[in-house]
Short mmCIF file of C-alpha atoms and ligand atoms in Angstrom, two decimals:
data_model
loop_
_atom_site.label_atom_id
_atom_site.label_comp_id
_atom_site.label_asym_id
_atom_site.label_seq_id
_atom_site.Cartn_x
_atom_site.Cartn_y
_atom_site.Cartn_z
CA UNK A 1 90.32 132.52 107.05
CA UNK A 2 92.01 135.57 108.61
CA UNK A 3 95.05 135.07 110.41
CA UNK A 4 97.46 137.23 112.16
CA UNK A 5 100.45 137.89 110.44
CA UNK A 6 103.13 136.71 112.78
CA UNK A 7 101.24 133.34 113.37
CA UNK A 8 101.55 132.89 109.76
CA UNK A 9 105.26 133.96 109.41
CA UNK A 10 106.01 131.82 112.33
CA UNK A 11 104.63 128.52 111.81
CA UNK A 12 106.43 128.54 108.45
CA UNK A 13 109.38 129.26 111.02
CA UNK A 14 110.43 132.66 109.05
CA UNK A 15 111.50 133.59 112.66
CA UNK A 16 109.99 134.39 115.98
CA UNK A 17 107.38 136.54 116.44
CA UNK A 18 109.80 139.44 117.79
CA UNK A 19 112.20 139.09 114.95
CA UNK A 20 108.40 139.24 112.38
CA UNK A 21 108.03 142.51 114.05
CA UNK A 22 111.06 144.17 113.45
CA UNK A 23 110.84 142.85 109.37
CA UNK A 24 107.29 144.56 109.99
CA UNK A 25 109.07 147.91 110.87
CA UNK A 26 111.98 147.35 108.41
CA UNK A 27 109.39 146.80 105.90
CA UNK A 28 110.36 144.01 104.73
CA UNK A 29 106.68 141.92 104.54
CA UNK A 30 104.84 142.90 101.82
CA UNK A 31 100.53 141.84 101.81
CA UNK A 32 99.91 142.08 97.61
CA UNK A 33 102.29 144.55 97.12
CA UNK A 34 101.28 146.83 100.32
CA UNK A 35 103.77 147.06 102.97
CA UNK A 36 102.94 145.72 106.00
CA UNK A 37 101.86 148.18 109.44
CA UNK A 38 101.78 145.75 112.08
CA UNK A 39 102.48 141.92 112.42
CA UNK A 40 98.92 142.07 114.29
CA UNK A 41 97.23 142.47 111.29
CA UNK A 42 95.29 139.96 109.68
CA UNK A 43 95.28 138.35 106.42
CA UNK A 44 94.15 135.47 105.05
CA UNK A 45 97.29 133.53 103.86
CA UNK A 46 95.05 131.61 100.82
CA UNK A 47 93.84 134.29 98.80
CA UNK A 48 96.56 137.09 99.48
CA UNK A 49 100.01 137.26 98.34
CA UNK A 50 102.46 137.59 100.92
CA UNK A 51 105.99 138.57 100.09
CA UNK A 52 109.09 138.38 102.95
CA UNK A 53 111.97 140.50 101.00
CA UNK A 54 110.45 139.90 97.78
CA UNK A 55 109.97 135.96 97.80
CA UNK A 56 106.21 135.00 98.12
CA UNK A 57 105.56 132.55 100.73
CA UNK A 58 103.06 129.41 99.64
CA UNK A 59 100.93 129.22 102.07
CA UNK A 60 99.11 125.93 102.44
CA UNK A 61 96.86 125.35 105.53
CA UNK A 62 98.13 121.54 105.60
CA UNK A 63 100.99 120.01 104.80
CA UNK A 64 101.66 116.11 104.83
CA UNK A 65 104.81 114.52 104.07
CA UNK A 66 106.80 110.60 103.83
CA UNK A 67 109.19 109.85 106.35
CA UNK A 68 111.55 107.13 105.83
CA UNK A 69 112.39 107.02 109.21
CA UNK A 70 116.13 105.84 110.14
CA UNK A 71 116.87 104.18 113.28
CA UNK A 72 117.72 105.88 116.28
CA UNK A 73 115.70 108.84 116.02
CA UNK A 74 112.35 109.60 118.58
CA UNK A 75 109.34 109.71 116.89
CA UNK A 76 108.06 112.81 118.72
CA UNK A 77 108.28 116.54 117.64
CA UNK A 78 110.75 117.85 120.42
CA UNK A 79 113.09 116.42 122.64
CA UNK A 80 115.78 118.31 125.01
CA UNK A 81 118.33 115.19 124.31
CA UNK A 82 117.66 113.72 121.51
CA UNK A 83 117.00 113.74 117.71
CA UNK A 84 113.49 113.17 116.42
CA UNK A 85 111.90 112.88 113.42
CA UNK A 86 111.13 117.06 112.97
CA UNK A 87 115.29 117.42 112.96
CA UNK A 88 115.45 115.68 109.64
CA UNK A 89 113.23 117.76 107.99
CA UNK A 90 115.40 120.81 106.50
CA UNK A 91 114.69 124.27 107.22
CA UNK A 92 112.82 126.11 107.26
CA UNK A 93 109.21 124.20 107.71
CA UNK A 94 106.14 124.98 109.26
CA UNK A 95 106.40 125.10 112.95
CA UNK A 96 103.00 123.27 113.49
CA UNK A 97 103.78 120.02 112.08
CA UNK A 98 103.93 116.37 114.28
CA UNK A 99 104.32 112.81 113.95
CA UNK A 100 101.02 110.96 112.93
CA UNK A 101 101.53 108.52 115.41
CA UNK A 102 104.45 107.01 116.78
CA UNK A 103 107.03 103.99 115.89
CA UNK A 104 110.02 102.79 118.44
CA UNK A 105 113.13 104.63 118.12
CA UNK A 106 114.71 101.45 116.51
CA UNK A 107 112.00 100.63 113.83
CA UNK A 108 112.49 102.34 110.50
CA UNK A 109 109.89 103.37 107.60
CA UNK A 110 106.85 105.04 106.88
CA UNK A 111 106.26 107.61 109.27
CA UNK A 112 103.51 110.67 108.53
CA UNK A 113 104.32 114.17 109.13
CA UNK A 114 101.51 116.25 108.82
CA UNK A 115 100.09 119.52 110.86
CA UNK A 116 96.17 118.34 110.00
CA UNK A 117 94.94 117.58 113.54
CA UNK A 118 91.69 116.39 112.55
CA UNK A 119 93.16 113.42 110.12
CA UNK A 120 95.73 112.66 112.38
CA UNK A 121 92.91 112.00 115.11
CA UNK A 122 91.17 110.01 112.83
CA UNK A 123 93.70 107.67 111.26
CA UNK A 124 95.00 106.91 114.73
CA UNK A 125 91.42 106.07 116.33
CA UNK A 126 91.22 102.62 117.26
CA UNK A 127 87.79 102.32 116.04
CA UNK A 128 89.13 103.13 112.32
CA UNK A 129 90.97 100.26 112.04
CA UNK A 130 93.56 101.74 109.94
CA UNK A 131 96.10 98.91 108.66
CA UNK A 132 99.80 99.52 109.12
CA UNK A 133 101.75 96.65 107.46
CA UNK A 134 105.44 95.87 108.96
CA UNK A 135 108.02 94.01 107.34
CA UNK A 136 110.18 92.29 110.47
CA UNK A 137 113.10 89.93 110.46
CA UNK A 138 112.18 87.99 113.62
CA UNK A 139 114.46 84.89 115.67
CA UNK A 140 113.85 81.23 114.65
CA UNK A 141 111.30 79.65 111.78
CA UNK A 142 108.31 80.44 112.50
CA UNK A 143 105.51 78.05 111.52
CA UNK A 144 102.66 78.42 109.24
CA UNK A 145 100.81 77.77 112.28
CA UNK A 146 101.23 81.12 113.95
CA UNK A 147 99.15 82.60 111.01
CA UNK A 148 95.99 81.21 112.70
CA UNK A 149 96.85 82.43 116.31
CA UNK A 150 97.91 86.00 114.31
CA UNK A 151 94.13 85.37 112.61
CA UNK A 152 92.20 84.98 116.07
CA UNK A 153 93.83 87.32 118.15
CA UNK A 154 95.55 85.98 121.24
CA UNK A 155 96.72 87.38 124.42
CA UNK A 156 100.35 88.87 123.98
CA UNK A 157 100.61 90.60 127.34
CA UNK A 158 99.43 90.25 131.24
CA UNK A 159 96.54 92.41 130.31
CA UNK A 160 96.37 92.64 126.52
CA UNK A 161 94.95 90.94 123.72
CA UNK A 162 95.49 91.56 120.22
CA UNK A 163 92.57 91.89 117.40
CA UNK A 164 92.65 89.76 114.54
CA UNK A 165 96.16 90.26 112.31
CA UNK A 166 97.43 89.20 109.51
CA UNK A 167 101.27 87.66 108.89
CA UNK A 168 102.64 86.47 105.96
CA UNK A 169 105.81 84.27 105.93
CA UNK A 170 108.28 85.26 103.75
CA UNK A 171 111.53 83.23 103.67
CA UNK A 172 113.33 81.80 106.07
CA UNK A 173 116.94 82.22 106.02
CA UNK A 174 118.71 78.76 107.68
CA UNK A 175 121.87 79.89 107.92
CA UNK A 176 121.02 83.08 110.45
CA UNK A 177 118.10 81.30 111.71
CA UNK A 178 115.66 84.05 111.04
CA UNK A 179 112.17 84.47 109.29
CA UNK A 180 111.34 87.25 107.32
CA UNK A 181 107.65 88.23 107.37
CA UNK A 182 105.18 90.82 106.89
CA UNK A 183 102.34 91.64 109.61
CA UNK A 184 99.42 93.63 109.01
CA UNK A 185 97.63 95.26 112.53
CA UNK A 186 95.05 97.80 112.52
CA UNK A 187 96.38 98.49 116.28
CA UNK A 188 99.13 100.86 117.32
CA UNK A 189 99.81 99.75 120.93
CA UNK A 190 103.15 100.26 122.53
CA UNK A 191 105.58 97.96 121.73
CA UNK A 192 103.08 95.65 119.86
CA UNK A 193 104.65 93.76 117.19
CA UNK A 194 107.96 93.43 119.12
CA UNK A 195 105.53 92.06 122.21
CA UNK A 196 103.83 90.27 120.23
CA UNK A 197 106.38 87.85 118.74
CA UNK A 198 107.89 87.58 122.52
CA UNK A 199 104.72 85.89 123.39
CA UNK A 200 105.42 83.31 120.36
CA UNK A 201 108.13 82.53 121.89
CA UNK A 202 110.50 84.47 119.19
CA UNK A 203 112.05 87.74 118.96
CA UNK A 204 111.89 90.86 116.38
CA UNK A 205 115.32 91.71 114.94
CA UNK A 206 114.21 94.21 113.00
CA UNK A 207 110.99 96.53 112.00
CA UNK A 208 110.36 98.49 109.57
CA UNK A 209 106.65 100.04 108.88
CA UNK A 210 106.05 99.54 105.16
CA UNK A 211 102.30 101.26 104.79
CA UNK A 212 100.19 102.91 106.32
CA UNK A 213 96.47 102.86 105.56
CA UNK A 214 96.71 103.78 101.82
CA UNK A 215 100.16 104.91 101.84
CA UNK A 216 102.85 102.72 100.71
CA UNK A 217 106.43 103.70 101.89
CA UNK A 218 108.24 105.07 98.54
CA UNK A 219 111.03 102.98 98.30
CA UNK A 220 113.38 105.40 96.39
CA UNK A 221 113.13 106.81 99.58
CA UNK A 222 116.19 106.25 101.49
CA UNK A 223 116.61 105.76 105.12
CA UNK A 224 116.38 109.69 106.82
CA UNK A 225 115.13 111.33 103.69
CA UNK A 226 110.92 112.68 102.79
CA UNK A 227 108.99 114.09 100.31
CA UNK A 228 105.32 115.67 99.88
CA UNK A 229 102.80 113.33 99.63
CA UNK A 230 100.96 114.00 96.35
CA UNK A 231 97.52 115.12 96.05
CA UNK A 232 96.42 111.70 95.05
CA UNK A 233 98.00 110.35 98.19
CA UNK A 234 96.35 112.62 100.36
CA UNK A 235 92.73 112.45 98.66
CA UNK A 236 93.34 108.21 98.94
CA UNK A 237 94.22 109.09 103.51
CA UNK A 238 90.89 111.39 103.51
CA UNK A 239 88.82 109.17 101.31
CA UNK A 240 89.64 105.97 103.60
CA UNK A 241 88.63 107.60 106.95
CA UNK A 242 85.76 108.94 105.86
CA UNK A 243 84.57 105.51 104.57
CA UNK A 244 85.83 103.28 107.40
N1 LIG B 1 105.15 97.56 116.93
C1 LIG B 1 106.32 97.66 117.62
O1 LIG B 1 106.67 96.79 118.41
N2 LIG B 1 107.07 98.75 117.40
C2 LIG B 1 106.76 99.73 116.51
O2 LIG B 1 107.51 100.69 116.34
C3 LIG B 1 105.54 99.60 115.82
C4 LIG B 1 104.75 98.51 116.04
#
């Protein structure tokens, strides 16, 4: 597909569209070999070589990467204030790309960064049923019990009920009184997990997203750093929408 040259150059955040113009009349933007006229022109970035002072830019219409988000950071592309998840990622990237979805400024882990619209949409539908698992330190022991009310589906807030989820009990550590566990929603409602263990009666100390549909977080990931997914990761996130 065709695109204009300064959309290109820009969502790769070369520079802003006036400062693609002036490398346009300085020359500087080469389409296989040819020096550039006007940053109007079209081209389409997959099967032409564009150079910017000699260094070809790889032009990919998606990109998808793993977060491991830290604490204290918004999971939201901009903010006036302060940091999100798009200030971690080193420059320069696309200019396109968003959060797939969003986790509390205190939880930590998987995120997806991606600029595909269309998967984003459907991995965050309801109606997919996509399976994030969570790993949470939460207050007290909490019975084996619970796993049956987690099972059914119970009502967690004034007007909301959760669908059936999954939690597995980890250990229990006596001596801080907390239970490490792992709970598997296909939801993404605000606040869930954290509103969920209030109604229980306990509290979460702790969250940390450890998959994501098919993706599990890469643990040699540390806390603030991301990588590419790889092809087979991505094939695996397209394969499992289409089928669910
Ligand atoms: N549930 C929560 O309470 N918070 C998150 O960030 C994700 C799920």
């Amino acid at each position: 597909m065709k695109l204009r040259i300064d959309k290109i150059c820009s969502d790769y955040n070369l520079a802003s569209r006036k400062e693609i113009r002036d490398y346009v009349k300085k020359g500087r933007i080469r389409v296989d070999g040819e020096v550039l006229k006007s940053s109007s022109d079209k081209v389409d970035p997959l099967t032409s070589v564009i150079t910017v002072d000699g260094v070809k830019l790889e032009y990919e219409e998606y990109s998808y990467f793993m977060l491991n988000k830290p604490d204290g950071v918004l999971s939201t592309a901009f903010d006036k204030k302060q940091r999100t998840v798009l200030n971690l990622l080193s420059k320069p990237h696309r200019s396109d790309l968003f959060p797939v979805g969003r986790l509390d400024k205190d939880t930590t882990g998987l995120l997806l960064i991606s600029n595909d619209g269309p998967l984003s949409h459907e991995l965050l539908s309801p109606k997919k049923h996509v399976d994030k698992v969570y790993e949470a330190r939460v207050k007290g022991r909490i019975r084996p019990e619970l796993k049956e009310v987690f099972a059914r589906g119970f009502q967690y807030d004034e007007d909301l009920v959760s669908d059936s989820a999954t939690l597995e009990i980890l250990s229990y550590d006596e001596i801080q009184d907390q239970t490490l566990i792992h709970v598997t929603i296909h939801e993404g409602k605000f606040h869930q997990i954290k509103k969920m263990f209030l109604a229980v009666g306990s509290e979460v100390l702790s969250l940390k997203r450890v998959s994501f549909g098919p993706l599990k977080l890469d643990e040699s990931l540390k806390e603030g750093e991301y990588r590419c997914l790889t092809q087979e990761e991505i094939n695996l996130l397209k394969e499992g929408h289409e089928n669910a």
